[in-house]
Coordinates of C-alpha atoms in Angstrom, one line a residue:
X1 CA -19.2 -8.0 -103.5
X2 CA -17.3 -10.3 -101.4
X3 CA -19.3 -13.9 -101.4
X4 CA -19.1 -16.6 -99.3
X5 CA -19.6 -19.7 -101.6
X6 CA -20.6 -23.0 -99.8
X7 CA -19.7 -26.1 -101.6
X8 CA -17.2 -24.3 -103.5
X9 CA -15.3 -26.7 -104.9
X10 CA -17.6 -28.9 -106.2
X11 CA -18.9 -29.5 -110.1
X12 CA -21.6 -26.1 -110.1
X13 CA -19.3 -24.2 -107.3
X14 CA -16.2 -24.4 -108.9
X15 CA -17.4 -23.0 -112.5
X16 CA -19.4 -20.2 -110.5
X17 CA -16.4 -18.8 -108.5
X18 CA -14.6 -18.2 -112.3
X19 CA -17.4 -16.2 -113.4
X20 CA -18.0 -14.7 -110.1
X21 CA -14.3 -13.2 -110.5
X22 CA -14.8 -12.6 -114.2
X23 CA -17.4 -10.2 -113.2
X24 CA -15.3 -8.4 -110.4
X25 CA -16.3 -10.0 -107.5
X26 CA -14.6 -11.9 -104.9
X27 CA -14.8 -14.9 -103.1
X28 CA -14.3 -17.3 -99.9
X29 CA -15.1 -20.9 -100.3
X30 CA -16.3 -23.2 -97.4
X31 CA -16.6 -27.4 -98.4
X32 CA -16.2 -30.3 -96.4
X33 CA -15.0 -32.4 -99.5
X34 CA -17.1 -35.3 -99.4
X35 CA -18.0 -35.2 -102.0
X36 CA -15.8 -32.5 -104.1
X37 CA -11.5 -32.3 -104.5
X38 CA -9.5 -29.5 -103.5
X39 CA -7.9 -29.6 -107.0
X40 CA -10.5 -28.3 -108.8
X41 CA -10.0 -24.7 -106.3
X42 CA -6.2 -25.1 -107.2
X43 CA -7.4 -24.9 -110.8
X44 CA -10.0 -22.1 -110.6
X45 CA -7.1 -20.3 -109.2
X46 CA -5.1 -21.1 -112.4
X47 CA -8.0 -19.9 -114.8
X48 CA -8.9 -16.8 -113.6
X49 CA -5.1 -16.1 -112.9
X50 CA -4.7 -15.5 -108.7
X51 CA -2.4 -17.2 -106.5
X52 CA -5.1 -19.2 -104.4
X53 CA -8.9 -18.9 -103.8
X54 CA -9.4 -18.0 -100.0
X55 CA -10.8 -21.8 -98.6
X56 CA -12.3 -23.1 -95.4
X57 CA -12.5 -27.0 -94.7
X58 CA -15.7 -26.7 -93.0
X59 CA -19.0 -28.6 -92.7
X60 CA -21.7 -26.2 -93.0
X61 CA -23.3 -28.1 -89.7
X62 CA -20.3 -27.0 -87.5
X63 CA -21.1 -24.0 -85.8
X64 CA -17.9 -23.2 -84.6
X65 CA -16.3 -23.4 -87.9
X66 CA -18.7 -21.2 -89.8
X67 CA -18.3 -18.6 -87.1
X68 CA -14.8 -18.1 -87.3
X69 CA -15.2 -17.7 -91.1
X70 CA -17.7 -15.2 -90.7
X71 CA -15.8 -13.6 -87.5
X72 CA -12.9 -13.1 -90.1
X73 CA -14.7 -10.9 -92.4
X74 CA -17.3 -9.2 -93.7
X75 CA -19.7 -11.2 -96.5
X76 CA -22.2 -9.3 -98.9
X77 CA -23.8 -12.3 -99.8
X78 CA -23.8 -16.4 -99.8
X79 CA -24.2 -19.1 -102.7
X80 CA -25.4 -21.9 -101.2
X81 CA -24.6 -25.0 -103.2
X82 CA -23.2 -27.7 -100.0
X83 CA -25.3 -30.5 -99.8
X84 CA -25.9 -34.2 -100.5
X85 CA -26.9 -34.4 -104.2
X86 CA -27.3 -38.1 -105.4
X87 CA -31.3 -38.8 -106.0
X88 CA -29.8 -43.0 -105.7
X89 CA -28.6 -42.7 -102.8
X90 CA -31.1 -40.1 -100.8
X91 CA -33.7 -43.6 -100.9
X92 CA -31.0 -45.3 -99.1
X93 CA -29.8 -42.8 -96.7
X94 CA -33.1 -40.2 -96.2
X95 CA -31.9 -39.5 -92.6
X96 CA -28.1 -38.7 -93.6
X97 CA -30.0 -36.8 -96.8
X98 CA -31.9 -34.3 -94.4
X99 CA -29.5 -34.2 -91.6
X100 CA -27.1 -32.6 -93.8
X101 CA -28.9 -30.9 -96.1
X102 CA -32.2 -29.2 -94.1
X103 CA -29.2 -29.3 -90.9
X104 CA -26.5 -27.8 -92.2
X105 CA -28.4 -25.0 -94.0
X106 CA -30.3 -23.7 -90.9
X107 CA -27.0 -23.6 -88.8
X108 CA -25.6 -21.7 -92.3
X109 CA -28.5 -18.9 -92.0
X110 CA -27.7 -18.6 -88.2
X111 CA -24.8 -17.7 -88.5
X112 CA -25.1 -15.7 -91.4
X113 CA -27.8 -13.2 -89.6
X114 CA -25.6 -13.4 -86.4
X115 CA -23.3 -11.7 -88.6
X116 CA -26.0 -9.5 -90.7
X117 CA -25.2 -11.2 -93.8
X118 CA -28.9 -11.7 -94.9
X119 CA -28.9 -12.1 -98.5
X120 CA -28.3 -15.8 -99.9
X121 CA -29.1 -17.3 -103.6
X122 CA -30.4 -21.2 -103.1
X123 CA -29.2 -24.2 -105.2
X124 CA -32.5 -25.5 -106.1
X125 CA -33.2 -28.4 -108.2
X126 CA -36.3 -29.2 -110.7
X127 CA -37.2 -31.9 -108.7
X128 CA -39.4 -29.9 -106.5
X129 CA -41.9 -29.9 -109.5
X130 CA -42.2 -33.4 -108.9
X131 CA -43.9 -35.1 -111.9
X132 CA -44.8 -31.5 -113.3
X133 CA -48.2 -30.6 -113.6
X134 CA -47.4 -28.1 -117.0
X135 CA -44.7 -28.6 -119.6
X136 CA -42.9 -26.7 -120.3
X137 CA -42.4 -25.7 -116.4
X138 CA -43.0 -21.9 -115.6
X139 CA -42.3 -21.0 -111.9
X140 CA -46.3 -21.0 -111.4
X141 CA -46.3 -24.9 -112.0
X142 CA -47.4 -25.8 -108.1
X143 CA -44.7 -27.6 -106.7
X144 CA -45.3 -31.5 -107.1
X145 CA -45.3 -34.8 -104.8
X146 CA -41.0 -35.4 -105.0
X147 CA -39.9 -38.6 -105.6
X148 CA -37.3 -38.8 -103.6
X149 CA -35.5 -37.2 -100.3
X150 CA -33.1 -35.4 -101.9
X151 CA -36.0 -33.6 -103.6
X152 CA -38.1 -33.0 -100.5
X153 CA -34.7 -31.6 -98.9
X154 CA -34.5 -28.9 -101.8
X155 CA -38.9 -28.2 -101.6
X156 CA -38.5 -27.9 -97.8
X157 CA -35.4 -25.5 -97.7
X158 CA -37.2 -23.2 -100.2
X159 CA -40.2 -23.1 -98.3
X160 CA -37.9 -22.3 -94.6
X161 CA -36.4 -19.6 -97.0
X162 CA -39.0 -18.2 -97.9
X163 CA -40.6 -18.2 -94.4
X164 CA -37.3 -16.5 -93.2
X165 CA -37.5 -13.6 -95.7
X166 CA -41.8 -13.1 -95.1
X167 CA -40.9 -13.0 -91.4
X168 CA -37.8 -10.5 -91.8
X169 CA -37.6 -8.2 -94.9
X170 CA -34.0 -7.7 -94.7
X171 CA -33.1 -10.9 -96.3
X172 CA -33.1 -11.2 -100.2
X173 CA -33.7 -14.3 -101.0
X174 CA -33.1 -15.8 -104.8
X175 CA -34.0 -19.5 -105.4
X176 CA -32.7 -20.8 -108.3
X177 CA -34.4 -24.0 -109.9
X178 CA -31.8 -25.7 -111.4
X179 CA -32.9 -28.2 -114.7
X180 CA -30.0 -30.5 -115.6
X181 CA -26.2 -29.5 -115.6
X182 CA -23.7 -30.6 -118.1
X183 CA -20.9 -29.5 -119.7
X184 CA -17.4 -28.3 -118.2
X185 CA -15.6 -25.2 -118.4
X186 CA -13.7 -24.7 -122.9
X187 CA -10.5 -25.4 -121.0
X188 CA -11.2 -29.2 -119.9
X189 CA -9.2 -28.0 -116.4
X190 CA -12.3 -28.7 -114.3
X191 CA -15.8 -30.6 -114.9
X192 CA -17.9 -33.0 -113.3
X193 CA -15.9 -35.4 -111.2
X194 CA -18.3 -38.1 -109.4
X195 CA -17.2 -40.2 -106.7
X196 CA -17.7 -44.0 -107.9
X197 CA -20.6 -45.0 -110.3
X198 CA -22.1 -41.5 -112.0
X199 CA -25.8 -40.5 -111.1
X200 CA -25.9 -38.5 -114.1
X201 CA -26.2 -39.2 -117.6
X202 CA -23.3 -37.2 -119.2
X203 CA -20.7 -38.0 -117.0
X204 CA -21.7 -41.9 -117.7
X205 CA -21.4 -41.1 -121.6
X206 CA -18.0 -39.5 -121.3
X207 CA -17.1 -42.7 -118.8
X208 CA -17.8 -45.3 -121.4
X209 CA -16.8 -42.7 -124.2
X210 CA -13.1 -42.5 -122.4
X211 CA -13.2 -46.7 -121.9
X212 CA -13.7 -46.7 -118.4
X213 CA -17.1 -48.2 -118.5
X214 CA -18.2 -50.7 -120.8
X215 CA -21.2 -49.8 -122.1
X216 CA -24.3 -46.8 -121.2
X217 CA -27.4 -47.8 -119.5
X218 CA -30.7 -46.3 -121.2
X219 CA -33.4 -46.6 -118.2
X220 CA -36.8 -47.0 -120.5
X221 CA -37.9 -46.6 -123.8
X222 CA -41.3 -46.7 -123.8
X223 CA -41.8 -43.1 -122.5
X224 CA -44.1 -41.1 -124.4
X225 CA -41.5 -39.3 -125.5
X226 CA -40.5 -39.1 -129.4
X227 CA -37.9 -42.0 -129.0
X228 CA -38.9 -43.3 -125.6
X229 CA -36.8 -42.0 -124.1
X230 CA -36.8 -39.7 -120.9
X231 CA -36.6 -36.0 -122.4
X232 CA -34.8 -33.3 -120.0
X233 CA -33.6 -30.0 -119.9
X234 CA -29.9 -29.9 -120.4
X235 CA -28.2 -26.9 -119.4
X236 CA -24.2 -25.9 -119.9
X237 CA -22.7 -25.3 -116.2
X238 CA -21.1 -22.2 -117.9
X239 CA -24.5 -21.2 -118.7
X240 CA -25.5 -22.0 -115.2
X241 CA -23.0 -20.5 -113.0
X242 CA -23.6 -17.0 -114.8
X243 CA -27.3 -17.2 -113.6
X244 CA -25.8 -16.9 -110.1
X245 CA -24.0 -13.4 -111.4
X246 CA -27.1 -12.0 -112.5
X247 CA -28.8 -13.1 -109.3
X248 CA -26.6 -10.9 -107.3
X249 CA -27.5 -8.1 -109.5
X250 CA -30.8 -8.6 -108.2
X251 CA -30.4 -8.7 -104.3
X252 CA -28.0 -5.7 -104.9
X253 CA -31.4 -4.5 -106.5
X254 CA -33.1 -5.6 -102.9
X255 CA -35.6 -8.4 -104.8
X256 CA -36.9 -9.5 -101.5
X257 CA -37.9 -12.8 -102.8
X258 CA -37.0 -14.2 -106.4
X259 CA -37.8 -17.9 -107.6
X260 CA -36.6 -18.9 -110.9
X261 CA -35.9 -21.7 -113.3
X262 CA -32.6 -22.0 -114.8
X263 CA -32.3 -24.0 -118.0
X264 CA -32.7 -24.0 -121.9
X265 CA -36.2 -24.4 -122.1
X266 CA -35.6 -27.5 -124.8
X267 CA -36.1 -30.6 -123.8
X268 CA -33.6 -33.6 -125.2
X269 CA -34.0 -37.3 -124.9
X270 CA -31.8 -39.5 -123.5
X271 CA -30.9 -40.5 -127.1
X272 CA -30.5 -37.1 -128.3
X273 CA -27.8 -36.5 -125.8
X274 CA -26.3 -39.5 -127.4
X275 CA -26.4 -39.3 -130.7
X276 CA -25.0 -35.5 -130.3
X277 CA -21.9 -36.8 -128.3
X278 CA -21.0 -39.2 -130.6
X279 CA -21.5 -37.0 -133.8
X280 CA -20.0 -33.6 -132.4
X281 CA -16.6 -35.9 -130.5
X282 CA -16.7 -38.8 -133.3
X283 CA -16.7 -41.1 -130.4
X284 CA -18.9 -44.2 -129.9
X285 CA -20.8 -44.9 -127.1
X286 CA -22.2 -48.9 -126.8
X287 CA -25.7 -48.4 -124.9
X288 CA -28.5 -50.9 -123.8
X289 CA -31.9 -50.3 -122.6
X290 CA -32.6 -51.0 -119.1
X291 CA -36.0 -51.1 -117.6
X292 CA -37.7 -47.6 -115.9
X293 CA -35.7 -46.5 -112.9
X294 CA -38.6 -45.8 -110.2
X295 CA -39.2 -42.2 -109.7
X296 CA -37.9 -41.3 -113.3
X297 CA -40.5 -38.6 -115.0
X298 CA -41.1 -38.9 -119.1
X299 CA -40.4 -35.2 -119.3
X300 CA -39.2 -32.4 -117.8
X301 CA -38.1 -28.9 -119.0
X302 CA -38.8 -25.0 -118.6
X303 CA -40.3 -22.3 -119.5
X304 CA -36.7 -20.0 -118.6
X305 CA -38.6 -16.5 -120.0
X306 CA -38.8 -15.4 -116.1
X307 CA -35.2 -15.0 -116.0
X308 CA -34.5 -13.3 -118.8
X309 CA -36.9 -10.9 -117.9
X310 CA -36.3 -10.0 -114.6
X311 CA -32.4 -11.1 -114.4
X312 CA -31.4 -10.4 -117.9
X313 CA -29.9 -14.2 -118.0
X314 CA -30.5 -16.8 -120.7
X315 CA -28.9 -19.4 -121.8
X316 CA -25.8 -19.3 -124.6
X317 CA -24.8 -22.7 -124.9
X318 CA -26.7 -25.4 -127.4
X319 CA -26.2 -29.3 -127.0
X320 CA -23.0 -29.3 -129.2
X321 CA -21.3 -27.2 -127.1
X322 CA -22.5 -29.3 -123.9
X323 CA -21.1 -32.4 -125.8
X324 CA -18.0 -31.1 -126.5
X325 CA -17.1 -29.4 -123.6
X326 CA -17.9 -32.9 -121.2
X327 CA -15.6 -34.8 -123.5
X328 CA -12.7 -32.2 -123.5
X329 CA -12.7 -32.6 -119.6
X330 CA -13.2 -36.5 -119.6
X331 CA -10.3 -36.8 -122.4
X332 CA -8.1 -34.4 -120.7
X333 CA -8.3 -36.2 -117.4
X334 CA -9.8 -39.9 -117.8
X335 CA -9.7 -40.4 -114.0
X336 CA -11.1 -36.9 -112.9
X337 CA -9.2 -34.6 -110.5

């Protein structure tokens, strides 16, 4: 299949378009780069061993842009991972948040129908759970009361989805619930490159692991959690990225409608993560405890058994392998791309 990925060249776009080739497909990427680096396509190239990977400096909210790519040829399907991402910085900027996000995406089915292309797999986040009413998380939980914008701009595109695909039967739509990323690809040529002061806990740990912060910031421990600490699902991007490969197996199937969760189903604390870094990469990382960030949950993982049954995906990867992957990419390139 020939797949238009949006946000291609960012941290979960870039290690999907290597297994998307692995697996024989092929692929166009369309980014603004706001918030992503060219480099990491230029790389992607490099691994998978092709001269370039076809690119389009477009903002999924210009029209005009998306219609030339599409008027250029023919897509089988899109993987739609552009958007704003920081939870932070959705409080501060909730207009900006849904402008782009809720925006962008309807222009981006559009144009994709304009051009019969009506099969698309959603980045979706965990966050639409909320503060999750079962643990672990199966795909029946009811979605929650999110905490923040960014997570109401990932609850309300899968519910305009799913609208779309009741209203129209053509379109196969896969949502893909996504628990909590980490990792980088065994080479340590791409990872997870944040612009300024990470939002996420591994790429904080391999920061102050690599010297370029001074210390780890631990945001509670008086969860009830076993350490009290906040306990998550952490999931290798490798891991991750192949879900979206076995996704496509299902719209080529003609799903209609699939919702799933995509993690580990083990939860780790805060701690865990670590104590794990710094026995697997026998590097230390200084830490303090900070008070509760507002909106943080105690815990949050899944129940992935949905996926494995009716996608044939599970997870490969454990938290040593997470570890030592992040620090391969942070040692290999201490300033990112």
């Amino acid at each position: 299949m020939n797949i238009l990925v949006t946000g291609g060249a960012g941290f979960i776009g870039s290690h999907t378009l290597i297994e998307l080739y692995k697996a024989g497909h092929t692929a166009v990427v369309v980014d603004n780069l706001d918030n992503s680096n060219p480099e990491a396509l230029r790389r992607v190239a490099e691994i998978i061993g092709i001269p370039e990977v076809p690119f389009h400096k477009v903002d999924i909210r210009d029209r005009e842009g998306l219609e030339r790519v599409f008027a250029a040829q023919k897509f089988d399907a899109c993987i739609h991972f552009a958007g704003l991402k920081s939870v932070g910085e959705s409080v501060e900027k909730p207009w900006e948040y849904y402008e782009n996000n809720i925006g962008g995406t309807l222009v981006l089915v559009d144009v994709m129908r304009r051009h019969g292309c009506k099969n698309i797999i959603f980045s979706s986040s965990a966050t639409i759970y909320g503060d999750p009413a079962e643990i672990p998380i199966t795909e029946n939980c009811p979605k929650g009361q999110c905490t923040n914008p960014y997570g109401w701009t990932k609850s309300m595109l899968e519910q305009v989805l799913m609208d779309i695909q009741k209203a129209d039967p053509e379109w196969n739509v896969v949502l893909l619930r996504y628990f909590n990323p980490v990792g980088a690809h065994p080479s340590g040529r791409i990872g997870e490159n944040p612009n300024g002061i990470p939002n996420n806990l591994m790429p904080y740990i391999t920061q102050v692991a690599v010297g370029k912060r001074q210390e780890l910031g631990v945001f509670g421990n008086d969860y009830p959690t076993p350490d009290g600490t906040g306990v998550r699902d952490y999931i290798h991007v490798v891991d991750l990225a192949g879900a979206h490969v076995c996704a496509l197996k299902a719209i080529e199937r003609k799903c209609g409608l699939g919702v799933y969760n995509v993690g580990t189903g083990h939860g780790y604390s805060v701690l865990d993560m670590v104590k794990a870094f710094v026995r697997v990469n026998g590097v230390d990382v200084p830490y303090s405890i900070k008070p509760r960030r507002a909106g943080d949950i105690a815990t949050c993982y899944c129940n992935p058994a949905k996926a494995k049954a009716e996608l044939g995906w599970e997870a490969k990867y454990g938290i040593d392998e997470m570890v030592r992957d992040s620090w391969n990419w942070q040692r290999q390139n201490p300033e990112g791309f």
